[in-house]
Short mmCIF file of C-alpha atoms in Angstrom, two decimals:
data_model
loop_
_atom_site.label_atom_id
_atom_site.label_comp_id
_atom_site.label_asym_id
_atom_site.label_seq_id
_atom_site.Cartn_x
_atom_site.Cartn_y
_atom_site.Cartn_z
CA UNK A 854 55.74 112.79 20.22
CA UNK A 855 52.24 113.03 19.51
CA UNK A 856 52.53 110.56 16.45
CA UNK A 857 54.23 108.45 18.69
CA UNK A 858 51.81 108.39 21.63
CA UNK A 859 49.06 107.74 19.02
CA UNK A 860 50.83 104.86 17.48
CA UNK A 861 51.38 103.56 21.00
CA UNK A 862 47.86 103.99 21.86
CA UNK A 863 47.05 102.26 18.68
CA UNK A 864 49.25 99.15 19.35
CA UNK A 865 47.58 98.65 22.64
CA UNK A 866 44.50 98.60 21.23
CA UNK A 867 45.60 95.98 18.97
CA UNK A 868 47.29 94.08 21.58
CA UNK A 869 44.14 94.37 23.46
CA UNK A 870 41.87 93.17 20.80
CA UNK A 871 44.27 90.61 20.03
CA UNK A 872 44.33 89.25 23.68
CA UNK A 873 40.76 89.45 23.99
CA UNK A 874 40.39 87.25 21.04
CA UNK A 875 42.52 84.65 22.10
CA UNK A 876 40.99 84.70 25.68
CA UNK A 877 37.79 84.23 23.86
CA UNK A 878 39.16 81.16 21.97
CA UNK A 879 39.10 79.11 24.81
CA UNK A 880 35.45 79.28 25.11
CA UNK A 881 34.90 79.20 21.18
CA UNK A 882 34.65 75.63 19.97
CA UNK A 883 35.46 75.49 16.17
CA UNK A 884 33.75 73.19 14.07
CA UNK A 885 36.81 71.43 12.92
CA UNK A 886 37.94 69.55 15.96
CA UNK A 887 40.84 70.19 17.72
CA UNK A 888 42.64 66.56 17.52
CA UNK A 889 42.50 66.66 13.98
CA UNK A 890 44.15 70.22 13.63
CA UNK A 891 46.78 69.03 15.92
CA UNK A 892 47.42 65.84 14.28
CA UNK A 893 47.88 67.60 10.95
CA UNK A 894 49.98 70.67 12.32
CA UNK A 895 52.31 67.99 14.31
CA UNK A 896 52.81 66.35 10.70
CA UNK A 897 54.15 69.65 9.32
CA UNK A 898 56.23 70.24 12.22
CA UNK A 899 54.12 72.92 14.17
CA UNK A 900 55.24 72.84 17.72
CA UNK A 901 52.88 74.66 20.15
CA UNK A 902 51.41 73.36 23.36
CA UNK A 903 49.02 76.32 23.62
CA UNK A 904 45.54 75.39 22.78
CA UNK A 905 44.36 78.89 21.63
CA UNK A 906 46.88 78.61 19.01
CA UNK A 907 45.26 75.30 17.70
CA UNK A 908 42.07 76.91 17.82
CA UNK A 909 43.26 79.88 16.11
CA UNK A 910 44.53 77.58 13.31
CA UNK A 911 41.26 75.69 13.01
CA UNK A 912 39.08 78.73 13.15
CA UNK A 913 41.43 80.21 10.26
CA UNK A 914 40.76 77.08 8.39
CA UNK A 915 37.17 77.01 9.23
CA UNK A 916 36.88 80.41 7.69
CA UNK A 917 38.71 79.70 4.76
CA UNK A 918 36.36 76.96 4.19
CA UNK A 919 33.06 78.70 4.55
CA UNK A 920 34.53 81.54 2.06
CA UNK A 921 34.73 78.96 -0.54
CA UNK A 922 31.42 77.23 0.36
CA UNK A 923 29.73 80.55 0.15
CA UNK A 924 31.04 81.12 -3.36
CA UNK A 925 30.17 77.74 -4.30
CA UNK A 926 26.61 78.57 -2.92
CA UNK A 927 26.05 81.62 -4.60
CA UNK A 928 27.36 79.84 -8.19
CA UNK A 929 24.85 76.85 -6.93
CA UNK A 930 21.94 79.66 -6.49
CA UNK A 931 22.90 81.65 -9.84
CA UNK A 932 22.53 78.37 -11.80
CA UNK A 933 19.10 77.64 -10.27
CA UNK A 934 18.00 81.15 -11.14
CA UNK A 935 19.07 80.58 -14.81
CA UNK A 936 17.43 77.30 -14.89
CA UNK A 937 13.87 78.02 -13.52
CA UNK A 938 13.33 81.33 -15.19
CA UNK A 939 11.20 79.85 -17.80
CA UNK A 940 9.01 78.00 -15.25
CA UNK A 941 5.61 78.96 -14.49
CA UNK A 942 5.65 78.44 -11.19
CA UNK A 943 8.18 79.95 -8.83
CA UNK A 944 7.17 78.04 -5.87
CA UNK A 945 8.41 74.92 -8.03
CA UNK A 946 11.99 76.08 -7.48
CA UNK A 947 13.98 73.65 -5.85
CA UNK A 948 15.01 75.16 -2.61
CA UNK A 949 17.43 72.08 -1.98
CA UNK A 950 20.93 73.30 -2.96
CA UNK A 951 23.45 70.66 -3.80
CA UNK A 952 26.84 71.41 -3.79
CA UNK A 953 28.58 70.48 -7.01
CA UNK A 954 31.84 69.66 -8.40
CA UNK A 955 31.43 72.29 -10.94
CA UNK A 956 30.12 75.14 -8.48
CA UNK A 957 33.33 74.01 -6.28
CA UNK A 958 35.87 74.30 -8.96
CA UNK A 959 34.73 77.79 -10.06
CA UNK A 960 34.81 78.95 -6.52
CA UNK A 961 38.21 77.34 -5.87
CA UNK A 962 39.56 79.21 -8.96
CA UNK A 963 39.24 82.34 -7.23
CA UNK A 964 41.22 81.26 -4.65
CA UNK A 965 43.93 80.01 -7.12
CA UNK A 966 43.39 76.25 -6.60
CA UNK A 967 42.81 74.70 -10.02
CA UNK A 968 40.90 71.17 -9.48
CA UNK B 863 22.04 67.66 6.13
CA UNK B 864 22.94 64.11 5.94
CA UNK B 865 26.25 63.77 5.33
CA UNK B 866 25.93 60.12 3.84
CA UNK B 867 23.33 61.64 1.30
CA UNK B 868 25.48 61.19 -1.33
CA UNK B 869 24.05 62.18 -4.60
CA UNK B 870 26.24 59.87 -6.60
CA UNK B 871 25.64 56.80 -4.96
CA UNK B 872 28.27 54.74 -7.06
CA UNK B 873 29.76 53.05 -4.36
CA UNK B 874 32.29 50.81 -4.74
CA UNK B 875 32.30 47.28 -4.43
CA UNK B 876 33.83 45.49 -1.24
CA UNK B 877 36.96 45.29 -2.30
CA UNK B 878 37.64 48.92 -2.72
CA UNK B 879 35.97 49.73 0.44
CA UNK B 880 38.32 47.64 2.22
CA UNK B 881 41.50 49.22 0.89
CA UNK B 882 41.94 51.71 3.34
CA UNK B 883 44.59 54.68 3.14
CA UNK B 884 47.02 55.74 5.90
CA UNK B 885 45.34 58.86 6.47
CA UNK B 886 41.61 57.64 6.31
CA UNK B 887 40.88 58.44 9.88
CA UNK B 888 42.03 62.12 9.64
CA UNK B 889 40.14 62.48 6.16
CA UNK B 890 36.97 61.10 7.30
CA UNK B 891 36.70 63.56 10.26
CA UNK B 892 37.64 66.46 8.04
CA UNK B 893 34.87 65.20 5.83
CA UNK B 894 32.38 65.25 8.62
CA UNK B 895 33.53 68.75 9.68
CA UNK B 896 33.26 70.32 6.44
CA UNK B 897 29.81 69.08 5.96
CA UNK B 898 28.88 70.47 8.94
CA UNK B 899 30.02 73.93 7.61
CA UNK B 900 28.52 73.30 4.33
CA UNK B 901 25.09 72.65 6.07
CA UNK B 902 25.38 75.42 8.41
CA UNK B 903 25.45 77.68 5.28
CA UNK B 904 22.50 76.30 3.64
CA UNK B 905 23.66 73.45 1.50
CA UNK B 906 20.95 70.64 2.03
CA UNK B 907 23.42 68.19 0.40
CA UNK B 908 26.93 67.83 -1.54
CA UNK B 909 28.16 65.54 -3.97
CA UNK B 910 30.70 62.87 -2.61
CA UNK B 911 33.33 64.04 -4.52
CA UNK B 912 33.06 67.73 -3.87
CA UNK B 913 32.79 67.09 -0.18
CA UNK B 914 36.18 64.87 -0.62
CA UNK B 915 37.75 67.75 -2.54
CA UNK B 916 36.86 70.30 0.18
CA UNK B 917 38.12 68.02 3.14
CA UNK B 918 41.24 67.43 1.13
CA UNK B 919 41.72 71.09 0.75
CA UNK B 920 41.01 72.08 4.62
CA UNK B 921 43.93 69.43 5.40
CA UNK B 922 46.20 71.09 2.97
CA UNK B 923 45.22 74.24 4.33
CA UNK B 924 46.08 73.56 8.08
CA UNK B 925 49.25 71.77 6.95
CA UNK B 926 50.54 74.68 4.96
CA UNK B 927 49.71 77.10 7.78
CA UNK B 928 51.77 74.72 10.21
CA UNK B 929 54.59 74.54 7.90
CA UNK B 930 54.62 78.42 7.44
CA UNK B 931 54.54 79.19 10.78
CA UNK B 932 57.38 76.64 11.79
CA UNK B 933 59.23 78.62 9.15
CA UNK B 934 58.86 81.77 10.67
CA UNK B 935 59.65 80.14 14.04
CA UNK B 936 62.71 78.74 12.63
CA UNK B 937 64.04 81.92 11.13
CA UNK B 938 63.38 83.58 14.56
CA UNK B 939 65.77 80.91 16.30
CA UNK B 940 62.87 79.08 17.71
CA UNK B 941 61.37 75.91 17.58
CA UNK B 942 58.05 76.56 19.22
CA UNK B 943 55.74 78.77 17.41
CA UNK B 944 53.95 81.72 18.24
CA UNK B 945 50.72 83.40 17.57
CA UNK B 946 52.81 86.07 15.51
CA UNK B 947 54.34 83.07 13.43
CA UNK B 948 50.61 82.02 13.01
CA UNK B 949 49.43 85.47 12.01
CA UNK B 950 52.57 85.78 9.68
CA UNK B 951 51.47 82.53 7.96
CA UNK B 952 47.61 83.34 7.59
CA UNK B 953 48.97 86.45 5.97
CA UNK B 954 51.17 84.52 3.79
CA UNK B 955 48.34 82.06 2.73
CA UNK B 956 45.82 84.87 2.52
CA UNK B 957 47.88 86.91 0.26
CA UNK B 958 46.71 85.15 -2.70
CA UNK B 959 43.34 86.00 -2.03
CA UNK B 960 43.56 89.63 -0.49
CA UNK B 961 42.92 90.80 2.68
CA UNK B 962 42.40 94.28 3.86
CA UNK B 963 45.80 96.09 4.47
CA UNK B 964 47.62 93.63 2.36
CA UNK B 965 48.99 96.28 0.09
CA UNK B 966 50.52 97.82 2.85
CA UNK B 967 52.97 94.99 3.92
CA UNK B 968 53.39 93.43 7.27
CA UNK B 969 53.74 96.59 9.14
CA UNK B 970 52.39 95.37 12.00
CA UNK B 971 51.05 92.02 13.20
CA UNK B 972 48.66 93.44 15.53
CA UNK B 973 47.17 95.17 13.06
CA UNK B 974 46.80 92.77 10.73
CA UNK B 975 44.13 92.84 8.33
CA UNK B 976 43.81 88.87 8.24
CA UNK B 977 43.43 88.74 12.16
CA UNK B 978 40.69 91.14 11.76
CA UNK B 979 38.98 89.44 9.41
CA UNK B 980 39.13 85.98 11.55
CA UNK B 981 38.08 87.82 14.49
CA UNK B 982 34.87 89.28 12.82
CA UNK B 983 34.18 85.74 11.36
CA UNK B 984 34.32 84.54 15.05
CA UNK B 985 32.05 87.15 16.27
CA UNK B 986 29.78 86.76 13.29
CA UNK B 987 29.27 83.05 13.11
CA UNK B 988 27.50 81.03 15.58
CA UNK B 989 29.38 78.29 16.97
CA UNK B 990 28.82 74.85 16.01
CA UNK B 991 31.11 72.24 17.51
CA UNK B 992 32.17 69.13 15.88
CA UNK B 993 29.02 66.40 15.92
CA UNK B 994 31.02 63.67 17.54
CA UNK B 995 33.56 63.44 20.24
CA UNK B 996 37.25 62.79 18.70
CA UNK B 997 39.77 60.93 20.37
CA UNK B 998 43.32 61.96 20.27
CA UNK B 999 44.99 60.39 17.27
CA UNK B 1000 47.00 58.75 16.20
CA UNK B 1001 47.18 56.25 19.18
CA UNK B 1002 50.82 55.69 20.22
CA UNK B 1003 51.48 52.18 21.19
CA UNK B 1004 53.80 52.03 23.90
CA UNK B 1005 56.56 49.74 22.99
CA UNK B 1006 58.54 47.50 25.22
CA UNK B 1007 62.16 48.54 25.06
CA UNK B 1008 64.89 46.30 25.19
CA UNK B 1009 66.49 46.50 28.64
CA UNK B 1010 69.94 48.03 28.45
CA UNK B 1011 73.07 46.22 29.99
CA UNK B 1012 72.80 48.22 33.28
CA UNK B 1013 69.32 47.10 33.71
CA UNK B 1014 69.90 43.51 32.89
CA UNK B 1015 72.44 43.86 35.46
CA UNK B 1016 75.22 42.39 32.73
CA UNK B 1017 78.38 43.89 31.66
CA UNK B 1018 79.20 43.95 28.00
CA UNK B 1019 81.73 41.49 26.90
CA UNK B 1020 83.51 43.99 24.61
CA UNK B 1021 85.08 47.20 26.06
CA UNK B 1022 84.09 49.39 23.42
CA UNK B 1023 80.20 49.00 24.04
CA UNK B 1024 78.93 51.16 27.08
CA UNK B 1025 76.34 49.65 29.52
CA UNK B 1026 73.50 51.99 28.82
CA UNK B 1027 73.07 50.60 25.61
CA UNK B 1028 70.39 47.87 25.04
CA UNK B 1029 71.75 44.45 25.86
CA UNK B 1030 72.49 41.77 23.45
CA UNK B 1031 70.25 39.05 22.65
CA UNK B 1032 70.87 35.68 24.52
CA UNK B 1033 73.41 33.69 22.49
CA UNK B 1034 70.75 30.66 22.31
CA UNK B 1035 68.74 32.87 19.83
CA UNK B 1036 71.44 32.98 17.45
CA UNK B 1037 74.17 30.29 17.98
CA UNK B 1038 73.71 27.07 16.10
CA UNK B 1039 73.40 24.01 18.39
CA UNK B 1040 73.69 20.60 17.18
CA UNK B 1041 70.37 19.21 16.40
CA UNK B 1042 69.40 15.78 17.32
CA UNK B 1043 69.43 13.20 14.86
CA UNK B 1044 66.33 13.03 13.22
CA UNK B 1045 64.77 9.52 12.96
CA UNK B 1046 64.88 9.02 9.22
CA UNK B 1047 61.59 8.02 8.08
CA UNK B 1048 62.13 4.85 6.00
CA UNK B 1049 58.58 4.06 4.63
CA UNK B 1050 59.65 0.54 4.14
CA UNK B 1051 60.76 -0.05 7.75
CA UNK B 1052 57.67 1.74 8.69
CA UNK B 1053 55.38 -0.59 7.00
CA UNK B 1054 57.45 -3.54 8.12
CA UNK B 1055 57.11 -2.06 11.89
CA UNK B 1056 53.24 -1.64 11.10
CA UNK B 1057 52.91 -5.32 9.86
CA UNK B 1058 54.52 -6.57 12.68
CA UNK B 1059 52.47 -4.78 14.92
CA UNK B 1060 49.32 -5.92 13.55
CA UNK B 1061 50.56 -9.35 13.57
CA UNK B 1062 51.30 -9.15 17.13
CA UNK B 1063 47.60 -7.88 17.48
CA UNK B 1064 46.10 -10.78 15.54
CA UNK B 1065 48.10 -13.12 17.02
CA UNK B 1066 47.11 -12.21 20.61
CA UNK B 1067 43.58 -11.91 19.37
CA UNK B 1068 43.55 -15.47 18.05
CA UNK B 1069 45.42 -16.78 21.33
CA UNK B 1070 42.70 -15.19 23.19
CA UNK B 1071 39.73 -16.79 21.21
CA UNK B 1072 41.88 -20.24 21.57
CA UNK B 1073 41.81 -19.77 25.15
CA UNK B 1074 38.00 -19.01 25.27
CA UNK B 1075 37.30 -22.13 22.96
CA UNK B 1076 39.73 -24.27 25.13
CA UNK B 1077 37.62 -23.22 28.54
CA UNK B 1078 34.59 -24.17 26.37
CA UNK B 1079 32.97 -21.03 26.49
CA UNK B 1080 30.99 -19.69 23.32
CA UNK B 1081 32.82 -17.43 21.07
CA UNK B 1082 31.40 -14.34 20.72
CA UNK B 1083 31.31 -11.99 17.80
CA UNK B 1084 33.15 -9.38 19.60
CA UNK B 1085 35.99 -10.39 17.67
CA UNK B 1086 34.27 -9.89 14.53
CA UNK B 1087 33.13 -6.63 15.64
CA UNK B 1088 36.75 -5.65 16.63
CA UNK B 1089 38.21 -6.58 12.82
CA UNK B 1090 34.87 -4.84 11.09
CA UNK B 1091 37.33 -1.86 10.65
CA UNK B 1092 39.51 -3.88 8.72
CA UNK B 1093 37.12 -5.07 6.11
CA UNK B 1094 36.82 -1.95 4.75
CA UNK B 1095 40.11 -1.61 3.46
CA UNK B 1096 39.90 -1.09 -0.05
CA UNK B 1097 42.10 -4.44 -0.84
CA UNK B 1098 39.40 -6.23 1.03
CA UNK B 1099 41.75 -8.97 1.29
CA UNK B 1100 40.07 -10.27 4.44
CA UNK B 1101 41.04 -13.65 4.87
CA UNK B 1102 38.77 -15.80 6.68
CA UNK B 1103 39.95 -17.28 9.33
CA UNK B 1104 37.80 -20.32 10.31
CA UNK B 1105 37.31 -21.15 13.86
CA UNK B 1106 35.91 -24.63 13.85
CA UNK B 1107 34.14 -25.60 16.83
CA UNK B 1108 32.56 -29.01 16.80
CA UNK B 1109 32.43 -29.45 20.68
CA UNK B 1110 28.94 -27.22 21.42
CA UNK B 1111 27.31 -27.63 17.98
CA UNK B 1112 27.41 -23.96 17.60
CA UNK B 1113 28.65 -22.39 14.49
CA UNK B 1114 30.01 -19.27 14.17
CA UNK B 1115 32.40 -17.81 11.40
CA UNK B 1116 35.24 -15.49 12.57
CA UNK B 1117 36.46 -13.12 9.71
CA UNK B 1118 39.48 -11.81 10.85
CA UNK B 1119 42.47 -10.77 8.61
CA UNK B 1120 44.38 -13.54 8.06
CA UNK B 1121 47.44 -13.14 6.02
CA UNK B 1122 48.92 -15.90 5.70
CA UNK B 1123 47.87 -18.60 7.81
CA UNK B 1124 50.67 -20.61 8.90
CA UNK B 1125 49.30 -23.96 9.81
CA UNK B 1126 50.51 -25.50 12.65
CA UNK B 1127 49.81 -29.15 11.33
CA UNK B 1128 51.66 -31.02 13.91
CA UNK B 1129 49.89 -29.43 16.95
CA UNK B 1130 46.57 -30.35 16.55
CA UNK B 1131 44.32 -31.88 19.15
CA UNK B 1132 43.26 -35.38 18.74
CA UNK B 1133 39.80 -34.62 19.63
CA UNK B 1134 39.67 -32.55 16.29
CA UNK B 1135 41.62 -34.70 14.24
CA UNK B 1136 39.13 -34.96 11.69
CA UNK B 1137 38.61 -31.25 11.72
CA UNK B 1138 42.51 -30.60 11.46
CA UNK B 1139 42.61 -32.47 8.25
CA UNK B 1140 39.80 -30.28 6.89
CA UNK B 1141 41.61 -27.31 8.10
CA UNK B 1142 44.95 -28.18 6.57
CA UNK B 1143 43.36 -28.62 3.41
CA UNK B 1144 41.54 -25.30 3.69
CA UNK B 1145 44.38 -23.42 4.51
CA UNK B 1146 47.17 -25.23 2.27
CA UNK B 1147 46.07 -22.89 -1.01
CA UNK B 1148 46.34 -19.88 1.70
CA UNK B 1149 49.79 -20.99 2.54
CA UNK B 1150 50.62 -21.52 -1.04
CA UNK B 1151 49.41 -18.01 -1.82
CA UNK B 1152 51.48 -16.35 0.62
CA UNK B 1153 54.52 -16.74 -1.88
CA UNK B 1154 52.50 -14.81 -4.61
CA UNK B 1155 50.83 -12.56 -2.17
CA UNK B 1156 51.06 -9.12 -2.35
CA UNK B 1157 49.35 -7.17 0.11
CA UNK B 1158 48.80 -3.68 0.62
CA UNK B 1159 48.24 -3.60 4.35
CA UNK B 1160 51.54 -5.38 4.57
CA UNK B 1161 50.24 -8.07 6.71
CA UNK B 1162 51.83 -11.26 5.23
CA UNK B 1163 52.83 -12.46 7.47
CA UNK B 1164 52.77 -14.64 10.51
CA UNK B 1165 49.68 -15.60 11.31
CA UNK B 1166 50.79 -18.21 13.49
CA UNK B 1167 48.30 -20.79 14.63
CA UNK B 1168 50.83 -21.56 17.59
CA UNK B 1169 48.02 -23.01 19.65
CA UNK B 1170 47.86 -26.71 19.57
CA UNK B 1171 44.13 -26.94 19.57
CA UNK B 1172 42.79 -26.86 15.99
CA UNK B 1173 40.54 -23.89 14.94
CA UNK B 1174 36.67 -24.14 15.56
CA UNK B 1175 34.05 -23.18 13.00
CA UNK B 1176 31.06 -21.36 14.42
CA UNK B 1177 28.55 -20.33 12.18
CA UNK B 1178 26.79 -17.10 13.30
CA UNK B 1179 24.86 -15.92 10.34
CA UNK B 1180 23.94 -18.82 8.16
CA UNK B 1181 21.37 -16.68 5.93
CA UNK B 1182 23.30 -13.48 5.42
CA UNK B 1183 26.01 -13.04 2.91
CA UNK B 1184 29.09 -12.27 4.37
CA UNK B 1185 32.47 -10.97 3.04
CA UNK B 1186 33.26 -14.42 3.98
CA UNK B 1187 32.20 -15.55 0.54
CA UNK B 1188 36.01 -15.08 0.08
CA UNK B 1189 36.17 -18.29 1.91
CA UNK B 1190 36.10 -19.11 -1.60
CA UNK B 1191 40.10 -18.85 -1.84
CA UNK B 1192 40.12 -19.03 -5.49
CA UNK B 1193 38.57 -15.60 -5.03
CA UNK B 1194 41.32 -14.70 -3.02
CA UNK B 1195 43.86 -15.81 -5.27
CA UNK B 1196 42.03 -13.84 -7.76
CA UNK B 1197 42.28 -10.87 -5.63
CA UNK B 1198 45.69 -11.24 -4.95
CA UNK B 1199 46.49 -11.69 -8.70
CA UNK B 1200 44.56 -8.39 -9.44
CA UNK B 1201 46.30 -6.57 -6.83
CA UNK B 1202 49.76 -7.72 -7.84
CA UNK B 1203 49.34 -6.21 -11.01
CA UNK B 1204 48.31 -2.83 -9.30
CA UNK B 1205 51.47 -2.07 -7.18
CA UNK B 1206 54.83 -2.11 -8.42
CA UNK B 1207 56.39 -2.28 -5.04
CA UNK B 1208 58.35 -5.04 -5.95
CA UNK B 1209 60.97 -4.91 -3.30
CA UNK B 1210 58.60 -4.36 -0.37
CA UNK B 1211 56.70 -7.70 -1.64
CA UNK B 1212 59.56 -9.39 -1.83
CA UNK B 1213 60.67 -8.29 1.71
CA UNK B 1214 57.33 -9.31 2.86
CA UNK B 1215 57.49 -12.83 0.79
CA UNK B 1216 60.72 -13.51 2.19
CA UNK B 1217 59.71 -12.72 5.75
CA UNK B 1218 56.47 -14.86 5.29
CA UNK B 1219 58.61 -17.92 3.90
CA UNK B 1220 60.97 -17.69 6.81
CA UNK B 1221 58.29 -17.65 9.03
CA UNK B 1222 56.52 -20.53 7.60
CA UNK B 1223 59.46 -22.35 7.88
CA UNK B 1224 60.22 -21.50 11.35
CA UNK B 1225 56.61 -22.35 12.35
CA UNK B 1226 56.87 -25.89 10.65
CA UNK B 1227 60.31 -26.51 12.32
CA UNK B 1228 59.76 -25.44 15.54
CA UNK B 1229 57.20 -25.51 18.26
CA UNK B 1230 56.69 -22.10 19.15
CA UNK B 1231 54.99 -21.56 22.51
CA UNK B 1232 51.70 -19.46 23.00
CA UNK B 1233 53.69 -16.80 25.01
CA UNK B 1234 55.97 -16.55 22.21
CA UNK B 1235 53.25 -15.04 19.79
#
């Protein structure tokens, strides 16, 4: 009984968290625009009039992309650190990070996408 | 970060740029969105190819997520997707990467690890909306549908056709109806017709000048100007019609196209008898040349000196050299000979020759009146 009650409480918490999250999604504007997401979802057969779901998908995609980009950034920084090590002036280190195809492919390999 | 700041700027030539794929709009929008995400993370710029690849990945991800969510909804006998379908899809897509709680399987959707990650992401990251307002796409154009039988107020002719179906097209759109006989364009008859009209014009012009002369007024060079265009014909067989006028002493040379001149020797005014003879002499070779004449403009015809009065010579430009050096009829004959060698349209020329002779004969025999010109 206790166990059940506990699980019930946990479930309620989860539900609350989820519903709160979905409610907060209406205010949040993801970087990927809604129209774009709706277009591609409609292309694949996803049918839902609720805007929160599209926002959820957009946010999930944004998270996915930012994860990959962060990995690529780290690769880029590691590369720069390896290059600049022999330079005398550390301030000359190029602060401009440019996303390369190589860094990106390295990052994508972790997500098991081969380019 | 400037999205347009591409490190590899080997931009294609114009032909490539004009070739646009079907999904170009969506791709470019996702490219901009991805660029914004990268910029926020700390990148200064990105290679164009890398940016395009990432944009492609985003699109793929969204599509896959939608497909998976739809699949789960269909499995649950639904057509519209749920939040739980989406969470299930997220778990499916994220299972390759790994998320907390993945090993336990999908115990409770509410306690999904993926969702927790997403929630943390949303709370952690700052909100950066898309740079520009995006219109709804693709734009659906409203088509004008064919009205049904009922809407048209018609009843279909066949019993098996219900009246709520679109109406049949009007029979005039598909039934073959007889076409009027097209006028067969016969170039020969066209030429003859053209020549006839020109002859008419010239003869009326001639009668006009004659009337003017007979009234005693000076002939102006308007006639000349009117015929100026004809001089530019490449055949340049502008025969000179010498209009002689001795009464007032003025001299003007008319140049009109005169092919061939039919001399009405009988109808000459007494006062200008002496000129008449000269005119006759002048135009005899012309008349003779009719027989061997080849004319491009097709004016072989009948220039009828149907007036009773003789032609008057009025010399306007004494000093200036005119095309009327073709007064020299030998030149004209030479030209004729030359041209006859150019054209091999014998049948047309024969026809014209015959006509010319016929008209000559007619004018010699019958006294034609002025109106009959």
